[in-house]
XYZ file of C-alpha atoms in Angstrom:
233
model
C -18.836 33.908 27.157
C -15.985 35.320 25.070
C -13.581 32.889 26.771
C -15.681 29.898 25.806
C -16.015 31.199 22.246
C -12.224 31.431 21.915
C -11.863 28.007 23.534
C -14.207 26.460 20.990
C -12.430 28.208 18.104
C -9.084 27.035 19.440
C -10.224 23.428 19.672
C -11.672 23.637 16.164
C -8.401 25.011 14.771
C -6.428 22.311 16.568
C -8.676 19.647 15.078
C -8.115 21.042 11.584
C -4.376 21.059 12.172
C -4.385 17.468 13.386
C -6.387 16.376 10.374
C -3.701 17.800 8.103
C -0.941 15.790 9.823
C 0.624 12.862 8.067
C -0.374 9.389 9.292
C 1.838 7.712 11.883
C 4.387 5.422 10.254
C 7.610 3.633 11.143
C 10.806 4.902 9.513
C 13.807 2.762 8.597
C 16.365 5.370 7.492
C 19.037 4.772 4.864
C 21.466 6.941 2.922
C 20.667 5.562 -0.532
C 18.737 7.215 -3.332
C 15.644 4.992 -3.026
C 12.644 5.332 -0.743
C 10.008 2.620 -0.364
C 6.595 3.407 1.106
C 5.219 0.149 2.497
C 1.496 0.007 3.301
C 0.436 -3.058 5.298
C -2.787 -4.957 4.669
C -6.033 -4.873 6.617
C -4.564 -7.624 8.805
C -2.015 -5.194 10.178
C 1.752 -5.089 10.143
C 3.468 -8.482 10.511
C 6.911 -9.023 12.015
C 8.369 -10.424 8.740
C 7.448 -7.119 7.087
C 9.388 -5.208 9.741
C 12.347 -7.540 9.242
C 12.229 -7.064 5.475
C 12.138 -3.280 5.964
C 15.216 -3.508 8.199
C 17.049 -5.576 5.577
C 16.149 -3.090 2.831
C 17.431 -0.191 4.938
C 20.686 -2.084 5.470
C 20.998 -2.241 1.674
C 20.490 1.502 1.253
C 16.730 1.668 0.663
C 14.906 3.889 3.138
C 11.515 2.469 4.154
C 8.446 4.194 5.567
C 6.187 1.444 6.900
C 2.539 2.378 7.437
C -0.100 0.250 9.144
C -3.330 2.136 8.246
C -5.472 -0.089 10.479
C -3.364 0.790 13.501
C -2.801 4.425 12.536
C -6.528 5.160 12.212
C -7.823 2.722 14.871
C -9.874 0.728 12.370
C -11.201 -2.837 12.598
C -9.089 -5.490 10.883
C -11.495 -5.867 7.970
C -10.978 -5.308 4.225
C -13.700 -2.636 4.079
C -11.869 -0.623 6.746
C -9.273 0.310 4.136
C -11.973 2.174 2.212
C -12.263 4.542 5.209
C -8.575 5.539 5.297
C -8.418 9.306 4.538
C -7.275 9.663 0.950
C -5.971 13.189 1.471
C -3.720 12.040 4.330
C -2.145 9.410 2.086
C -1.833 11.879 -0.783
C 0.058 14.241 1.542
C 2.231 11.291 2.592
C 3.049 10.555 -1.053
C 3.888 14.213 -1.649
C 6.187 14.237 1.389
C 8.009 11.210 0.009
C 8.398 12.821 -3.409
C 9.737 15.980 -1.745
C 12.568 13.913 -0.241
C 14.290 13.938 -3.614
C 14.665 10.155 -3.581
C 13.307 7.719 -6.143
C 9.998 6.677 -4.619
C 8.417 3.254 -4.807
C 5.247 2.099 -3.077
C 4.167 -1.396 -2.098
C 0.596 -1.938 -0.901
C -0.696 -5.292 0.333
C -4.221 -6.638 -0.340
C -6.973 -4.042 0.303
C -4.360 -1.372 1.082
C -4.257 -0.940 -2.692
C -7.539 0.991 -2.480
C -6.417 4.003 -0.402
C -3.011 4.038 -2.114
C -4.469 4.241 -5.624
C -7.126 6.755 -4.606
C -4.425 8.892 -2.991
C -2.327 8.678 -6.165
C -5.357 9.846 -8.138
C -5.319 13.075 -6.071
C -1.803 13.906 -7.245
C -0.919 15.885 -10.334
C -0.042 13.642 -13.309
C 3.569 14.838 -13.148
C 3.757 13.704 -9.521
C 2.161 10.331 -10.296
C 4.717 9.736 -13.027
C 7.480 9.848 -10.383
C 5.965 6.925 -8.449
C 6.420 3.211 -9.036
C 3.634 1.242 -7.362
C 3.724 -2.463 -6.537
C 0.438 -4.058 -5.505
C 0.711 -7.383 -3.704
C -2.427 -9.423 -4.595
C -4.565 -6.236 -4.594
C -8.203 -6.420 -3.550
C -10.035 -3.838 -5.662
C -13.314 -5.722 -5.764
C -16.781 -4.508 -4.808
C -18.206 -8.011 -5.216
C -16.221 -11.205 -5.748
C -17.943 -14.567 -6.174
C -15.932 -17.732 -6.956
C -17.712 -18.577 -10.219
C -18.335 -15.060 -11.536
C -16.215 -12.201 -12.821
C -15.794 -9.595 -10.046
C -16.940 -5.986 -10.028
C -14.237 -3.389 -9.380
C -14.032 -0.227 -7.327
C -13.536 3.157 -8.937
C -10.049 4.274 -7.900
C -9.902 7.539 -9.859
C -7.730 8.781 -12.710
C -4.292 7.154 -12.723
C -2.721 8.596 -15.875
C 1.059 8.558 -15.564
C 1.148 5.984 -12.769
C 3.344 2.895 -13.136
C 1.716 -0.140 -11.494
C 3.007 -3.702 -11.160
C 0.872 -6.492 -9.731
C 2.660 -9.158 -7.665
C 0.258 -12.101 -7.694
C 0.819 -15.346 -5.765
C -0.038 -18.280 -8.010
C -1.902 -20.199 -5.278
C -4.591 -17.576 -4.808
C -8.288 -17.830 -5.607
C -8.018 -14.408 -7.264
C -5.328 -15.397 -9.780
C -7.867 -16.192 -12.571
C -9.124 -12.617 -12.260
C -5.703 -11.090 -12.940
C -6.347 -10.216 -16.636
C -9.516 -8.342 -15.705
C -7.706 -6.503 -12.925
C -4.956 -5.401 -15.297
C -7.565 -4.183 -17.792
C -9.398 -2.282 -15.047
C -6.272 -0.389 -14.001
C -5.343 0.316 -17.608
C -8.804 1.773 -18.205
C -8.097 4.200 -15.368
C -4.934 5.328 -17.162
C -2.219 3.369 -15.356
C 0.629 1.630 -17.150
C 0.417 -1.918 -15.819
C 2.497 -5.091 -15.708
C 2.527 -8.161 -13.504
C 4.652 -10.917 -12.012
C 3.397 -14.325 -10.877
C 4.864 -15.534 -7.581
C 5.036 -19.269 -8.072
C 4.115 -21.777 -5.332
C 3.001 -19.020 -2.970
C -0.277 -18.062 -1.302
C -1.581 -14.687 -0.182
C 0.251 -13.322 2.873
C 2.691 -16.203 2.537
C 5.169 -14.544 4.907
C 2.775 -14.647 7.899
C 0.516 -17.677 7.519
C -0.327 -19.950 10.447
C 0.681 -23.078 8.524
C 3.226 -22.027 5.897
C 5.060 -24.418 3.641
C 8.849 -24.622 3.852
C 9.036 -22.742 0.564
C 6.786 -19.976 1.889
C 8.927 -19.640 5.003
C 12.050 -19.315 2.878
C 10.451 -16.787 0.520
C 9.117 -14.806 3.470
C 12.674 -14.465 4.724
C 13.712 -13.238 1.265
C 10.929 -10.698 0.833
C 13.446 -7.851 0.858
C 15.185 -9.398 -2.165
C 11.899 -9.648 -4.067
C 10.987 -6.016 -3.446
C 14.479 -4.749 -4.171
C 14.545 -6.653 -7.455
C 11.171 -5.232 -8.444
C 12.196 -1.719 -7.429
C 15.338 -1.894 -9.542
C 13.632 -3.314 -12.621
C 10.218 -1.623 -12.505
C 9.911 1.190 -14.973
C 7.193 2.522 -17.233
C 8.935 5.475 -18.799
């Protein structure tokens, strides 16, 4: 009986230890002073994203590329992102900050939800050391074409620098002012950039335009430019 009791306690302790681990992510090492945390959308990691990460690393920007859907064995649905453990991502952000590099984050689509909620778990001084880029973020509880959307509560974001990268040819573009206001109400310092002649997930569409193909191949340049110019301090 004592053996089984210790076995159960051991399994329980192992489960607690595993829960505290960081999520699985792909590392593209570089010797520069910048570190980019890249969080893929609910559609999973696309090959152009991997290629862009490789190009950034070649230019001195280390990249940690996380596919939350794959890491946590979740269905490829927007609502799955709401189930990503916030504490795991908060620990991931803290590990990046502990590297001593200048840390940027890019989150695609619904990945904005766990990223912002994880940032809300940090101390304000830690949040102020992050620069967050949200690519066409989906923070909506309800979104109907002819009505203003309702937004999710993402927690307190005081000190966080957030920039929205919004493709012009998106049905959500008219909602951008409301989205900026929503994040500002949560304490974030917000700005935005319109990506002209592009659609959501332009780098991995089934029928892309020639312009979208070209811009998908230059995604590293877009992110590097934003990293080097983004600043809220």
